[in-house]
Amino acid sequence: MSVNLLESLLSRGFFPKELPPVFTTRSLGSCIHELPIKYNIKPSKSITFSIPKQKHYRRILHVPHPFHQILLSIEIAKEWEQIYAFCTKSTLTFSYPKVDLSGKRAIDRAYSFQEVMEERLRSSIISKIALFTDISRFYSTIYTHVIPWALHTKELGKKKRRDKKLLGNRLDIGVRNTQEGQTLGIPIGPDTSLVMAELIGCAIDMRLQDKIANIRGLRYVDDFYLFFDTMGEAEQALTTIRETLAYYELDLNAHKTKVFHLPERLYESWKVELDLFKISSKKAEEQRVDFFNLFHKAYELYQKYQNPAIMKYALKKSIPDQLHLENWELYESWLLRIWMDVSNTYPLIVDLFNYYQRKKMPIDQKRITRVLSRSIQECLQYQHDFELVWALWLCKCLNLTLPEQLGQGLSMITNPFVVLLALDLSHLGLLKGLTKERWEQQLTNGWSENDWLLQYEGVQKGWLQGRIEHPFFQHLAKHHVQFYDPMSPFNQVTMASFRSLGYDH
């Protein structure tokens, strides 16, 4: 077994990257070899966490029960060489899993989006026709029994469905245990699911390699970019892709499928337009005008394309080498305006406030509190987990006190990530009016595997009255494992980290 990989999967590859840094599994990974795991815990539901995607559309992320996530991670770490060898048989994949022991995540995709763009250009230079398509709702429609089909062929997988000597069957069981035994879909968020998706994606690739002669192009996650000499070849290939996906119980996304004559546009036109703008650091007045020009164009493009990536990219472009003090109030106004309009930008805006707080900019706490109070009130109506979590995290970062009526509204929330931040703010005196009866009643009713995060952390931190009853979680407590670290640093954002932000397509 790869010891480092197992620790990394549990330390940095467990919780979704879309959560604030106060939610952590570092301590779980660091003590994994001291934890007994011979418990009989039934397959459990994952905790869900909704994030904004496009306008009026949200994606559901999942946080599995730690016991079942540990078992699945052990299986992947133990068999990593076999998994990696299988994935690298594909000549099409540009997203096969790569261990990254020094990065933010345990496992990353082998190539960046920029490298995918470059490969699309290289692969297409002798072709006249392009075929682009993707798999419809890939993660959420994967049939978990397809995992052994991918690794061992469909015929063998069906014949030896209960044979635990087959790695595919063990992975299938491991994934199902993280989602209450369900066979439809895999959890979105943990790095282990990236591995499962690539096993299936690479099996699809290899089947296409056998059926389409001299195939040119690549696959990145669930997107296929293929190139041909004639329209007829592309149409035939499309039929082959559709049949191959059906073989693995998947569907082609008809809305994103297109066959067209080259050349192609590699970048979205809005990125090219925004790249023309640069924020001056020389004179304060020039900088003010640059801010207006950049954000005016960004809003114009956002209204045209309705793509949140536009505003995230504009924020990245807006960061000057030196922000003039007299321009801070204007820049803060833009950050707050974008906060109210495009919730996908929250993590980046939080990082910007943390960065400029450390730079001693005169942050207007009263104004920010008004904006956050308004946005929290709106998000409470729709139970928007992502927006509430990041708004409360910014309150903690900037030491903002929220009005009492928000405490009353937050008392009705059930999502444990939101509740834990609310409890923390209440403990710090930054949130009045929060009542705990609803959550403590859950503990009175007995330990629930589906409410493990709130019950474990609420009791551990002394924010809720109750006892940790399950021996597995008692062992976690004994080893000082925490999933919510109230002392998590929030001022470590650097200019280098902003510069490294890529193009979010």
Short mmCIF file of C-alpha atoms in Angstrom, two decimals, residues 39-220:
data_model
loop_
_atom_site.label_atom_id
_atom_site.label_comp_id
_atom_site.label_asym_id
_atom_site.label_seq_id
_atom_site.Cartn_x
_atom_site.Cartn_y
_atom_site.Cartn_z
CA TYR A 39 -16.39 -1.77 12.78
CA ASN A 40 -19.71 -2.87 11.40
CA ILE A 41 -21.13 0.39 10.08
CA LYS A 42 -23.95 0.17 7.57
CA PRO A 43 -23.65 1.97 4.23
CA SER A 44 -24.43 5.61 4.97
CA LYS A 45 -25.74 8.62 3.11
CA SER A 46 -23.28 11.27 2.07
CA ILE A 47 -23.75 14.79 3.40
CA THR A 48 -24.82 17.00 0.50
CA PHE A 49 -23.64 20.52 -0.22
CA SER A 50 -25.10 22.52 -3.11
CA ILE A 51 -22.98 24.93 -5.14
CA PRO A 52 -23.97 27.37 -7.91
CA LYS A 53 -23.01 26.32 -11.41
CA GLN A 54 -24.67 28.31 -14.15
CA LYS A 55 -27.63 30.65 -13.67
CA HIS A 56 -30.61 28.78 -12.15
CA TYR A 57 -28.58 25.58 -12.03
CA ARG A 58 -26.83 24.04 -9.03
CA ARG A 59 -24.56 21.07 -8.55
CA ILE A 60 -24.75 18.76 -5.52
CA LEU A 61 -21.46 17.83 -3.87
CA HIS A 62 -21.08 14.94 -1.43
CA VAL A 63 -19.13 14.28 1.75
CA PRO A 64 -19.20 10.55 2.58
CA HIS A 65 -19.18 9.05 6.05
CA PRO A 66 -15.48 9.00 7.12
CA PHE A 67 -15.48 5.28 7.94
CA HIS A 68 -16.57 4.27 4.43
CA GLN A 69 -14.32 6.88 2.84
CA ILE A 70 -11.37 5.42 4.76
CA LEU A 71 -12.12 1.92 3.46
CA LEU A 72 -12.41 3.13 -0.14
CA SER A 73 -9.19 5.16 0.17
CA ILE A 74 -7.33 2.14 1.57
CA GLU A 75 -8.41 0.07 -1.44
CA ILE A 76 -7.26 2.71 -3.92
CA ALA A 77 -3.92 3.31 -2.17
CA LYS A 78 -3.27 -0.45 -1.95
CA GLU A 79 -3.96 -1.01 -5.64
CA TRP A 80 -2.66 2.29 -7.00
CA GLU A 81 -0.08 0.75 -9.36
CA GLN A 82 -2.75 -1.39 -11.04
CA ILE A 83 -5.14 1.57 -11.29
CA TYR A 84 -2.50 3.87 -12.74
CA ALA A 85 -1.30 1.25 -15.22
CA PHE A 86 -4.85 0.72 -16.46
CA CYS A 87 -5.57 4.44 -16.93
CA THR A 88 -2.37 5.12 -18.82
CA LYS A 89 -3.27 2.51 -21.46
CA SER A 90 -5.55 5.13 -22.98
CA THR A 91 -4.01 7.22 -25.74
CA LEU A 92 -6.87 9.73 -25.55
CA THR A 93 -7.08 10.75 -21.90
CA PHE A 94 -5.61 14.04 -20.78
CA SER A 95 -7.23 13.73 -17.35
CA TYR A 96 -5.89 10.45 -15.99
CA PRO A 97 -5.29 10.61 -12.22
CA LYS A 98 -1.88 11.79 -11.04
CA VAL A 99 -0.71 11.61 -7.43
CA ASP A 100 0.23 15.07 -6.18
CA LEU A 101 1.70 14.70 -2.69
CA SER A 102 2.71 18.39 -2.51
CA GLY A 103 -0.38 20.01 -4.02
CA LYS A 104 -3.68 21.23 -2.65
CA ARG A 105 -5.34 17.92 -3.54
CA ALA A 106 -4.17 14.33 -3.17
CA ILE A 107 -4.91 13.47 -6.79
CA ASP A 108 -5.00 15.84 -9.71
CA ARG A 109 -5.67 15.43 -13.40
CA ALA A 110 -2.54 14.81 -15.44
CA TYR A 111 -2.82 17.92 -17.62
CA SER A 112 -4.06 21.47 -17.11
CA PHE A 113 -6.80 23.07 -19.16
CA GLN A 114 -4.16 25.19 -20.92
CA GLU A 115 -2.30 22.02 -21.96
CA VAL A 116 -5.58 20.59 -23.27
CA MET A 117 -5.98 23.68 -25.45
CA GLU A 118 -2.48 23.21 -26.85
CA GLU A 119 -3.10 19.50 -27.57
CA ARG A 120 -6.35 20.31 -29.38
CA LEU A 121 -4.33 22.54 -31.69
CA ARG A 122 -1.61 19.93 -32.26
CA SER A 123 -4.10 17.10 -32.87
CA SER A 124 -6.11 19.07 -35.40
CA ILE A 125 -3.42 20.45 -37.71
CA ILE A 126 -3.83 17.80 -40.44
CA SER A 127 -7.62 17.50 -40.09
CA LYS A 128 -10.56 19.30 -41.67
CA ILE A 129 -13.44 18.22 -39.42
CA ALA A 130 -13.88 18.41 -35.63
CA LEU A 131 -16.26 16.40 -33.45
CA PHE A 132 -16.94 17.66 -29.95
CA THR A 133 -19.22 15.87 -27.51
CA ASP A 134 -19.49 14.93 -23.86
CA ILE A 135 -21.14 12.46 -21.52
CA SER A 136 -24.48 13.58 -20.15
CA ARG A 137 -24.42 14.13 -16.35
CA PHE A 138 -21.37 11.90 -16.09
CA TYR A 139 -20.77 11.49 -12.33
CA SER A 140 -24.43 11.39 -11.38
CA THR A 141 -25.38 8.70 -13.94
CA ILE A 142 -22.47 6.27 -13.52
CA TYR A 143 -23.78 2.80 -12.70
CA THR A 144 -21.33 1.58 -10.05
CA HIS A 145 -21.32 -2.00 -11.40
CA VAL A 146 -19.65 -0.53 -14.50
CA ILE A 147 -16.44 -0.12 -12.47
CA PRO A 148 -15.65 -3.88 -12.62
CA TRP A 149 -16.84 -3.93 -16.26
CA ALA A 150 -14.28 -1.24 -17.05
CA LEU A 151 -11.38 -2.97 -15.29
CA HIS A 152 -12.13 -6.60 -16.15
CA THR A 153 -14.50 -6.48 -19.17
CA LYS A 154 -18.27 -6.51 -18.99
CA GLU A 155 -18.49 -10.26 -19.52
CA LEU A 156 -16.16 -11.15 -16.63
CA GLY A 157 -17.66 -8.47 -14.39
CA LYS A 158 -21.12 -9.94 -14.80
CA LYS A 159 -19.94 -13.53 -14.49
CA LYS A 160 -17.99 -12.89 -11.25
CA ARG A 161 -20.19 -10.17 -9.79
CA ARG A 162 -19.62 -11.19 -6.17
CA ASP A 163 -15.98 -12.21 -6.45
CA LYS A 164 -14.04 -9.91 -4.13
CA LYS A 165 -10.77 -11.04 -5.66
CA LEU A 166 -11.59 -8.66 -8.51
CA LEU A 167 -10.43 -5.12 -7.75
CA GLY A 168 -13.38 -3.69 -9.67
CA ASN A 169 -15.85 -5.43 -7.36
CA ARG A 170 -14.08 -4.15 -4.25
CA LEU A 171 -14.12 -0.60 -5.61
CA ASP A 172 -17.79 -0.98 -6.58
CA ILE A 173 -18.64 -2.02 -3.01
CA GLY A 174 -16.55 0.78 -1.57
CA VAL A 175 -18.29 3.44 -3.65
CA ARG A 176 -21.76 2.07 -2.89
CA ASN A 177 -21.05 2.07 0.85
CA THR A 178 -20.41 5.84 0.70
CA GLN A 179 -23.91 6.42 -0.67
CA GLU A 180 -26.20 4.16 1.33
CA GLY A 181 -25.76 1.23 -1.07
CA GLN A 182 -27.00 3.12 -4.13
CA THR A 183 -25.71 1.89 -7.50
CA LEU A 184 -26.61 5.04 -9.46
CA GLY A 185 -24.01 7.80 -9.46
CA ILE A 186 -20.77 8.35 -7.59
CA PRO A 187 -20.11 11.08 -4.98
CA ILE A 188 -19.02 14.42 -6.46
CA GLY A 189 -16.24 16.02 -4.42
CA PRO A 190 -13.77 13.43 -3.08
CA ASP A 191 -10.63 12.65 -5.09
CA THR A 192 -11.57 8.98 -4.99
CA SER A 193 -14.42 9.75 -7.39
CA LEU A 194 -11.99 11.32 -9.85
CA VAL A 195 -10.24 7.94 -9.90
CA MET A 196 -13.50 6.01 -10.43
CA ALA A 197 -14.56 8.31 -13.26
CA GLU A 198 -11.21 7.95 -15.01
CA LEU A 199 -11.31 4.15 -14.78
CA ILE A 200 -14.56 4.23 -16.72
CA GLY A 201 -13.42 7.03 -19.03
CA CYS A 202 -10.24 5.16 -19.95
CA ALA A 203 -12.21 1.96 -20.62
CA ILE A 204 -14.35 3.99 -23.03
CA ASP A 205 -11.20 5.40 -24.65
CA MET A 206 -9.71 1.96 -25.23
CA ARG A 207 -12.91 0.70 -26.81
CA LEU A 208 -12.93 3.72 -29.14
CA GLN A 209 -9.25 3.15 -29.97
CA ASP A 210 -10.16 -0.36 -31.13
CA LYS A 211 -13.18 0.70 -33.17
CA ILE A 212 -12.02 3.98 -34.77
CA ALA A 213 -8.94 3.57 -36.95
CA ASN A 214 -6.14 6.10 -36.44
CA ILE A 215 -8.20 8.07 -33.93
CA ARG A 216 -6.94 11.62 -33.38
CA GLY A 217 -7.80 13.89 -30.49
CA LEU A 218 -8.31 13.61 -26.76
CA ARG A 219 -10.72 13.21 -23.88
CA TYR A 220 -10.67 15.49 -20.84
#
